[in-house]
CSV table of C-alpha atoms in Angstrom, one decimal:
chain,number,residue,atom,x,y,z
A,1,MET,CA,51.3,-0.1,-7.5
A,2,SER,CA,48.4,-2.0,-8.8
A,3,ASN,CA,49.1,-5.5,-7.4
A,4,TYR,CA,47.1,-4.8,-4.3
A,5,LYS,CA,45.7,-7.5,-2.0
A,6,ILE,CA,42.0,-7.0,-1.4
A,7,ILE,CA,40.0,-9.1,1.1
A,8,LEU,CA,36.2,-9.1,1.1
A,9,SER,CA,33.7,-10.6,3.5
A,10,GLY,CA,29.9,-10.8,3.5
A,11,GLY,CA,27.3,-13.5,3.1
A,12,GLY,CA,24.5,-15.6,4.5
A,13,THR,CA,22.1,-14.3,1.9
A,14,GLY,CA,22.3,-13.0,-1.7
A,15,GLY,CA,21.8,-9.5,-0.4
A,16,HIS,CA,25.3,-9.6,1.2
A,17,ILE,CA,27.0,-11.7,-1.4
A,18,TYR,CA,26.1,-10.0,-4.7
A,19,PRO,CA,27.2,-6.5,-3.5
A,20,ALA,CA,30.6,-7.9,-2.5
A,21,ILE,CA,31.0,-9.6,-5.9
A,22,ALA,CA,29.9,-6.4,-7.7
A,23,ILE,CA,32.5,-4.4,-5.7
A,24,ALA,CA,35.3,-7.0,-6.5
A,25,ASP,CA,34.4,-7.0,-10.2
A,26,GLU,CA,34.7,-3.2,-10.3
A,27,LEU,CA,38.0,-3.1,-8.5
A,28,LYS,CA,39.3,-5.9,-10.7
A,29,SER,CA,38.6,-3.9,-13.8
A,30,ARG,CA,40.6,-1.0,-12.3
A,31,PHE,CA,43.4,-3.1,-10.9
A,32,PRO,CA,43.8,-6.2,-13.1
A,33,ASP,CA,46.9,-7.4,-11.2
A,34,ALA,CA,45.2,-7.2,-7.8
A,35,GLU,CA,44.8,-10.3,-5.7
A,36,PHE,CA,41.3,-11.0,-4.2
A,37,LEU,CA,40.2,-13.2,-1.3
A,38,PHE,CA,36.7,-13.7,0.0
A,39,VAL,CA,35.9,-14.9,3.5
A,40,GLY,CA,32.4,-16.4,4.1
A,41,ALA,CA,30.5,-18.6,6.6
A,42,ASN,CA,30.9,-22.3,6.1
A,43,ASP,CA,27.8,-24.1,4.7
A,44,ARG,CA,26.2,-20.8,3.5
A,45,MET,CA,25.5,-19.9,-0.1
A,46,GLU,CA,28.6,-17.7,-0.6
A,47,MET,CA,30.7,-20.9,-0.5
A,48,GLU,CA,29.1,-21.8,-3.9
A,49,LYS,CA,28.3,-18.3,-5.4
A,50,VAL,CA,31.7,-16.7,-4.9
A,51,PRO,CA,33.7,-19.5,-6.8
A,52,GLN,CA,31.1,-19.3,-9.5
A,53,ALA,CA,32.0,-15.7,-9.9
A,54,GLY,CA,35.6,-16.6,-10.3
A,55,TYR,CA,37.0,-15.7,-6.8
A,56,GLU,CA,38.7,-17.7,-4.1
A,57,ILE,CA,36.9,-18.0,-0.8
A,58,GLN,CA,37.8,-19.4,2.7
A,59,GLY,CA,35.1,-20.3,5.2
A,60,LEU,CA,34.7,-19.5,8.9
A,61,TRP,CA,32.7,-21.6,11.4
A,62,ILE,CA,30.2,-18.9,12.3
A,63,SER,CA,26.5,-18.2,12.4
A,64,GLY,CA,24.2,-15.6,13.9
A,65,VAL,CA,22.8,-15.5,17.4
A,66,GLN,CA,19.3,-17.0,17.7
A,67,ARG,CA,16.8,-14.8,19.5
A,68,LYS,CA,15.8,-17.6,21.8
A,69,LEU,CA,17.8,-19.9,24.1
A,70,THR,CA,19.0,-22.7,21.9
A,71,LEU,CA,22.0,-25.1,21.7
A,72,LYS,CA,23.3,-22.9,18.8
A,73,ASN,CA,23.5,-20.0,21.2
A,74,LEU,CA,25.4,-22.0,23.7
A,75,ILE,CA,28.1,-22.9,21.2
A,76,PHE,CA,28.2,-19.3,19.7
A,77,PRO,CA,31.1,-18.2,21.9
A,78,PHE,CA,33.2,-21.1,20.7
A,79,LYS,CA,32.3,-20.4,17.1
A,80,LEU,CA,33.2,-16.7,17.6
A,81,ILE,CA,36.6,-17.5,19.2
A,82,THR,CA,37.4,-20.1,16.4
A,83,SER,CA,36.4,-17.6,13.7
A,84,LEU,CA,38.5,-14.8,15.2
A,85,LEU,CA,41.6,-17.1,15.4
A,86,LYS,CA,41.0,-18.3,11.8
A,87,SER,CA,40.5,-14.7,10.6
A,88,ARG,CA,43.8,-13.7,12.3
A,89,LYS,CA,45.6,-16.6,10.5
A,90,ILE,CA,44.0,-15.5,7.1
A,91,ILE,CA,45.0,-11.8,7.6
A,92,ASN,CA,48.5,-12.7,8.7
A,93,THR,CA,49.0,-15.0,5.7
A,94,PHE,CA,47.2,-12.9,3.0
A,95,GLN,CA,48.4,-9.5,4.3
A,96,PRO,CA,45.6,-7.4,2.7
A,97,ASP,CA,46.0,-3.7,1.7
A,98,VAL,CA,42.3,-3.1,2.4
A,99,ALA,CA,39.4,-5.0,3.9
A,100,ILE,CA,35.8,-4.7,2.7
A,101,GLY,CA,32.7,-5.9,4.6
A,102,THR,CA,29.2,-6.1,3.2
A,103,GLY,CA,27.4,-7.5,6.3
A,104,GLY,CA,26.5,-11.0,7.4
A,105,PHE,CA,28.0,-13.2,10.0
A,106,ALA,CA,31.5,-13.8,8.6
A,107,SER,CA,32.3,-10.1,8.1
A,108,GLY,CA,32.2,-9.5,11.9
A,109,PRO,CA,35.3,-11.6,12.9
A,110,LEU,CA,37.2,-10.8,9.8
A,111,LEU,CA,36.8,-7.0,9.9
A,112,LYS,CA,37.4,-7.0,13.6
A,113,VAL,CA,40.8,-8.7,13.2
A,114,ALA,CA,41.6,-6.6,10.1
A,115,THR,CA,41.0,-3.2,11.9
A,116,SER,CA,42.8,-4.4,15.0
A,117,LYS,CA,45.9,-5.0,12.8
A,118,GLY,CA,45.6,-1.5,11.2
A,119,VAL,CA,44.3,-2.7,7.8
A,120,PRO,CA,42.3,0.2,6.2
A,121,SER,CA,38.7,-1.0,6.1
A,122,LEU,CA,35.3,-0.1,4.5
A,123,ILE,CA,31.9,-1.4,5.4
A,124,GLN,CA,28.9,-1.3,3.2
A,125,GLU,CA,25.5,-1.1,5.0
A,126,GLN,CA,22.6,-2.0,2.7
A,127,ASN,CA,19.7,-1.4,5.0
A,128,SER,CA,17.9,1.7,6.3
A,129,TYR,CA,18.4,0.1,9.8
A,130,PRO,CA,21.9,-1.4,10.3
A,131,GLY,CA,22.5,-4.8,11.6
A,132,ILE,CA,24.4,-5.5,14.8
A,133,THR,CA,27.6,-6.6,13.0
A,134,ASN,CA,28.0,-3.3,11.2
A,135,LYS,CA,27.1,-1.2,14.2
A,136,LEU,CA,29.9,-2.8,16.2
A,137,LEU,CA,32.4,-2.6,13.3
A,138,SER,CA,31.7,1.1,12.5
A,139,LYS,CA,33.7,2.3,15.5
A,140,LYS,CA,37.0,1.1,13.9
A,141,ALA,CA,36.1,1.2,10.1
A,142,ASN,CA,37.6,4.0,8.1
A,143,LYS,CA,34.6,4.4,5.8
A,144,ILE,CA,31.0,3.4,5.9
A,145,CYS,CA,29.1,3.4,2.5
A,146,VAL,CA,25.3,3.6,3.0
A,147,ALA,CA,22.2,3.4,0.8
A,148,TYR,CA,19.8,5.5,2.9
A,149,GLU,CA,19.9,8.9,4.5
A,150,GLY,CA,19.7,9.4,8.2
A,151,LEU,CA,22.2,6.8,9.4
A,152,GLU,CA,24.1,9.3,11.6
A,153,ALA,CA,21.9,7.9,14.4
A,154,PHE,CA,23.9,4.6,14.2
A,155,PHE,CA,27.3,5.5,12.7
A,156,PRO,CA,30.0,8.2,13.2
A,157,LYS,CA,28.8,11.0,10.8
A,158,GLU,CA,32.3,11.8,9.5
A,159,LYS,CA,32.8,8.3,8.1
A,160,ILE,CA,29.5,8.0,6.2
A,161,VAL,CA,29.3,8.3,2.4
A,162,LEU,CA,25.9,7.9,0.7
A,163,THR,CA,26.6,5.6,-2.3
A,164,GLY,CA,23.6,3.3,-2.6
A,165,ASN,CA,23.8,-0.4,-3.0
A,166,PRO,CA,25.7,-2.1,-5.8
A,167,ILE,CA,23.4,-3.7,-8.4
A,168,ARG,CA,23.8,-5.9,-11.4
A,169,LYS,CA,24.8,-3.9,-14.5
A,170,ASP,CA,22.2,-5.6,-16.8
A,171,LEU,CA,19.4,-3.9,-14.9
A,172,LEU,CA,20.4,-0.4,-15.9
A,173,ASN,CA,18.3,-0.2,-19.0
A,174,VAL,CA,15.4,-2.6,-18.6
A,175,GLU,CA,12.8,0.0,-19.7
A,176,ASN,CA,14.0,-0.4,-23.3
A,177,LYS,CA,13.4,-4.2,-23.2
A,178,HIS,CA,9.7,-4.4,-22.4
A,179,ILE,CA,8.8,-6.2,-25.6
A,180,GLU,CA,11.9,-8.4,-25.5
A,181,GLY,CA,11.1,-9.3,-21.9
A,182,LYS,CA,7.5,-10.3,-22.7
A,183,ASP,CA,8.8,-12.4,-25.6
A,184,ALA,CA,11.4,-14.1,-23.4
A,185,PHE,CA,8.6,-15.4,-21.2
A,186,THR,CA,6.2,-16.0,-24.1
A,187,LEU,CA,3.6,-13.7,-22.6
A,188,ILE,CA,0.6,-12.1,-24.2
A,189,HIS,CA,1.5,-8.5,-25.1
A,190,SER,CA,-2.0,-7.0,-24.5
A,191,LYS,CA,-2.2,-8.3,-21.0
A,192,HIS,CA,-0.8,-6.8,-17.8
A,193,THR,CA,2.1,-8.8,-16.3
A,194,LEU,CA,2.5,-9.1,-12.6
A,195,LEU,CA,6.0,-10.2,-11.3
A,196,ILE,CA,6.1,-11.8,-7.8
A,197,LEU,CA,9.4,-12.0,-6.0
A,198,GLY,CA,9.9,-13.6,-2.6
A,199,GLY,CA,13.7,-13.7,-2.4
A,200,SER,CA,16.0,-16.5,-3.4
A,201,LEU,CA,14.5,-19.0,-0.9
A,202,GLY,CA,10.9,-17.9,-1.3
A,203,ALA,CA,8.3,-16.3,1.0
A,204,ARG,CA,5.6,-18.5,2.5
A,205,ARG,CA,3.1,-15.8,3.2
A,206,ILE,CA,3.4,-14.2,-0.3
A,207,ASN,CA,3.0,-17.6,-1.9
A,208,GLU,CA,-0.1,-18.3,0.1
A,209,LEU,CA,-1.5,-14.9,-0.9
A,210,ILE,CA,-0.8,-15.5,-4.7
A,211,GLU,CA,-2.3,-19.0,-4.5
A,212,ASP,CA,-5.4,-17.6,-2.9
A,213,LYS,CA,-5.8,-14.9,-5.5
A,214,LEU,CA,-5.2,-16.8,-8.7
A,215,GLU,CA,-8.9,-16.6,-9.8
A,216,TYR,CA,-9.0,-12.9,-8.8
A,217,PHE,CA,-6.0,-12.2,-11.1
A,218,GLN,CA,-7.6,-14.2,-13.9
A,219,ALA,CA,-10.8,-12.1,-13.6
A,220,GLN,CA,-8.6,-9.0,-13.8
A,221,ASN,CA,-7.0,-10.4,-17.0
A,222,ILE,CA,-3.5,-10.4,-15.4
A,223,GLN,CA,-0.7,-12.9,-16.3
A,224,LEU,CA,1.8,-13.9,-13.6
A,225,ILE,CA,5.5,-14.6,-13.5
A,226,TRP,CA,5.6,-16.1,-10.0
A,227,GLN,CA,9.0,-16.8,-8.4
A,228,CYS,CA,8.0,-18.9,-5.5
A,229,GLY,CA,11.5,-19.8,-4.3
A,230,LYS,CA,13.2,-23.2,-4.4
A,231,LEU,CA,11.8,-24.3,-1.0
A,232,TYR,CA,8.2,-24.0,-2.4
A,233,TYR,CA,8.5,-25.0,-6.0
A,234,GLN,CA,7.3,-28.6,-5.6
A,235,GLN,CA,4.2,-27.3,-3.8
A,236,TYR,CA,3.2,-24.8,-6.4
A,237,LYS,CA,4.6,-26.0,-9.8
A,238,HIS,CA,1.3,-27.6,-10.8
A,239,TYR,CA,-0.2,-24.1,-11.3
A,240,ASN,CA,1.9,-24.0,-14.5
A,241,ASP,CA,-1.0,-25.8,-16.0
A,242,LEU,CA,-3.0,-22.6,-15.8
A,243,ASP,CA,-2.9,-20.3,-18.9
A,244,HIS,CA,-2.2,-17.1,-17.0
A,245,VAL,CA,0.4,-18.5,-14.5
A,246,GLN,CA,4.2,-19.3,-14.8
A,247,VAL,CA,5.8,-20.7,-11.6
A,248,HIS,CA,9.6,-20.5,-11.3
A,249,ALA,CA,11.8,-21.8,-8.5
A,250,PHE,CA,14.1,-18.8,-9.2
A,251,LEU,CA,14.7,-16.5,-12.2
A,252,ASN,CA,18.0,-16.6,-13.9
A,253,THR,CA,17.3,-13.7,-16.3
A,254,MET,CA,16.2,-11.1,-13.8
A,255,ASP,CA,16.6,-8.3,-16.3
A,256,MET,CA,14.1,-9.9,-18.6
A,257,ALA,CA,11.6,-10.6,-15.8
A,258,TYR,CA,11.8,-6.9,-14.7
A,259,ALA,CA,11.5,-5.8,-18.3
A,260,ALA,CA,8.4,-7.9,-18.9
A,261,ALA,CA,6.6,-6.7,-15.7
A,262,ASP,CA,4.0,-4.0,-15.6
A,263,LEU,CA,3.8,-4.2,-11.8
A,264,ILE,CA,5.7,-6.1,-9.1
A,265,ILE,CA,5.0,-7.6,-5.7
A,266,SER,CA,8.2,-8.1,-3.7
A,267,ARG,CA,9.8,-8.6,-0.3
A,268,ALA,CA,11.8,-5.5,0.9
A,269,GLY,CA,15.4,-6.8,1.4
A,270,ALA,CA,17.9,-4.1,0.8
A,271,SER,CA,19.2,-5.4,-2.6
A,272,SER,CA,15.7,-6.0,-3.9
A,273,VAL,CA,14.7,-2.4,-3.0
A,274,SER,CA,17.8,-1.0,-4.7
A,275,GLU,CA,17.1,-3.0,-7.8
A,276,LEU,CA,13.5,-2.0,-7.9
A,277,CYS,CA,14.5,1.7,-7.7
A,278,VAL,CA,16.6,1.3,-10.8
A,279,VAL,CA,13.9,-0.7,-12.6
A,280,GLY,CA,11.3,2.0,-12.0
A,281,LYS,CA,8.1,0.0,-12.1
A,282,PRO,CA,5.1,0.3,-9.7
A,283,VAL,CA,5.7,-2.0,-6.6
A,284,ILE,CA,3.8,-3.4,-3.8
A,285,PHE,CA,6.2,-4.2,-0.9
A,286,ILE,CA,5.2,-7.0,1.5
A,287,PRO,CA,8.1,-7.0,3.9
A,288,SER,CA,9.2,-10.1,5.9
A,289,PRO,CA,8.4,-9.6,9.6
A,290,ASN,CA,10.8,-12.3,10.5
A,291,VAL,CA,14.2,-10.5,10.0
A,292,ALA,CA,16.5,-8.8,12.5
A,293,GLU,CA,15.2,-5.5,13.8
A,294,ASP,CA,12.3,-5.7,11.3
A,295,HIS,CA,14.6,-3.9,8.8
A,296,GLN,CA,12.5,-4.9,5.7
A,297,THR,CA,9.5,-2.9,7.0
A,298,LYS,CA,11.8,0.0,7.6
A,299,ASN,CA,13.3,-0.3,4.1
A,300,ALA,CA,9.8,-0.4,2.5
A,301,LYS,CA,8.5,2.5,4.7
A,302,ALA,CA,11.4,4.7,3.6
A,303,ILE,CA,10.2,4.2,0.0
A,304,ALA,CA,6.4,4.3,0.6
A,305,ASP,CA,6.8,7.5,2.6
A,306,LYS,CA,8.0,9.2,-0.6
A,307,GLU,CA,4.9,8.0,-2.5
A,308,ALA,CA,7.2,5.7,-4.5
A,309,ALA,CA,5.7,2.3,-3.6
A,310,ILE,CA,2.8,0.7,-1.7
A,311,LEU,CA,3.5,-1.0,1.6
A,312,ILE,CA,1.2,-3.7,2.9
A,313,LYS,CA,2.2,-5.6,6.1
A,314,GLU,CA,1.7,-9.4,6.1
A,315,SER,CA,-0.8,-8.9,9.0
A,316,ASP,CA,-2.9,-6.6,6.8
A,317,LEU,CA,-3.0,-8.6,3.6
A,318,ASP,CA,-6.4,-10.2,4.1
A,319,LEU,CA,-8.0,-6.8,4.7
A,320,GLN,CA,-6.1,-4.6,2.4
A,321,PHE,CA,-4.7,-6.5,-0.6
A,322,GLU,CA,-7.6,-6.4,-3.0
A,323,THR,CA,-8.5,-2.8,-2.2
A,324,GLN,CA,-5.0,-1.6,-2.8
A,325,PHE,CA,-4.5,-3.7,-5.9
A,326,ASP,CA,-7.8,-2.6,-7.4
A,327,ALA,CA,-6.9,1.0,-6.8
A,328,LEU,CA,-3.6,0.5,-8.6
A,329,MET,CA,-5.1,-1.4,-11.5
A,330,SER,CA,-7.8,1.1,-12.1
A,331,SER,CA,-5.5,4.1,-12.3
A,332,SER,CA,-2.7,4.1,-15.0
A,333,GLU,CA,-1.8,7.5,-13.6
A,334,LYS,CA,-1.1,6.1,-10.1
A,335,ARG,CA,1.0,3.3,-11.6
A,336,GLN,CA,3.0,5.8,-13.6
A,337,THR,CA,3.5,8.1,-10.6
A,338,LEU,CA,4.8,5.3,-8.4
A,339,GLY,CA,7.2,4.1,-11.2
A,340,GLN,CA,8.6,7.6,-11.7
A,341,ASN,CA,8.9,8.4,-8.0
A,342,ILE,CA,10.8,5.1,-7.2
A,343,LYS,CA,13.1,5.7,-10.1
A,344,GLN,CA,14.1,9.1,-8.7
A,345,LEU,CA,15.4,7.3,-5.6
A,346,ALA,CA,17.8,5.1,-7.6
A,347,LEU,CA,21.5,5.6,-6.9
A,348,VAL,CA,22.8,4.0,-10.1
A,349,ASN,CA,26.6,4.7,-9.6
A,350,ALA,CA,26.8,2.8,-6.3
A,351,THR,CA,29.4,0.2,-7.3
A,352,LYS,CA,31.7,2.8,-8.9
A,353,ASP,CA,31.3,5.2,-5.9
A,354,ILE,CA,32.1,2.5,-3.4
A,355,ALA,CA,35.2,1.4,-5.5
A,356,ASP,CA,36.3,5.1,-5.5
A,357,GLU,CA,36.2,5.1,-1.7
A,358,VAL,CA,38.2,1.8,-1.6
A,359,GLU,CA,40.7,3.3,-4.0
A,360,LYS,CA,41.2,6.3,-1.7
A,361,LEU,CA,42.0,3.9,1.1
A,362,LEU,CA,44.5,2.0,-1.0
A,363,LYS,CA,46.2,5.3,-2.1
A,364,GLN,CA,46.6,6.6,1.5
């Protein structure tokens, strides 16, 4: 039988959506007759990105719990009950053979209903420190695919499979495209290129740092591809007038941006970290301190502890940035070592390995 029905849920940010789409694409190539349905959170980016990728999606009225007492928290129980009822209706109508959750608000209610109805389920945890949704779901899920070692502390050991995070196929051979990448951005080949990534919406503190250091980078003879995020583009776009700076709201050709880069400054969201391991360039991580359980710092530390990246906390930027950056620029050996070490941490077959686990659940 290959006309399986597969339901997937995950969203809120690109880090939850793109892995779900990558898994669906791999399963679709194996089972062309299978039927797919995504479930997301109303008014979040998955409602736009999933249909763009060619899949049907239904939305739930759900959001996260705020960490302070707000009106949103008071209506959270109603949202949760509504979402559980709608999830039950979706499951009863669609009757999936397997349910896959990649984290984010919507995957909670959907996977809870699916497991309670005996639908085989798999959750994919992208971070080194799991979110509350996946911790709760892990008790009933059949398989938990993880990207980091040491998650037995949070999940039942016998369910864990170390697969890595699904990443875009076009990133698998960027090292052969360095010249092509520099040409794509009309960069000067003899100059070092610094790529700055603050996530799809942007990162205020990273943008402030870059703005403050534009003259410093110019003095170092460094050219910048600066993805400032769509929330900040109006504020920073006038720096495009400078010879050594390119400001982008977001980058549509990520493979070319990675290929052009000699070094990278990035947030430490799970999918960014996984991509950067595959890309294998020297990286300075500046994790966001404003995320649940400070998981970005934990993600970055897991890499930095293996001498595979540099970690600078936002609170240490004023004191440490130039010192660390100077040390990196003055030693090609150090840059090479970081690039080689981070590449060794890459799990390039993640999408395939996760699909293998889904296939096992379908065949049971």
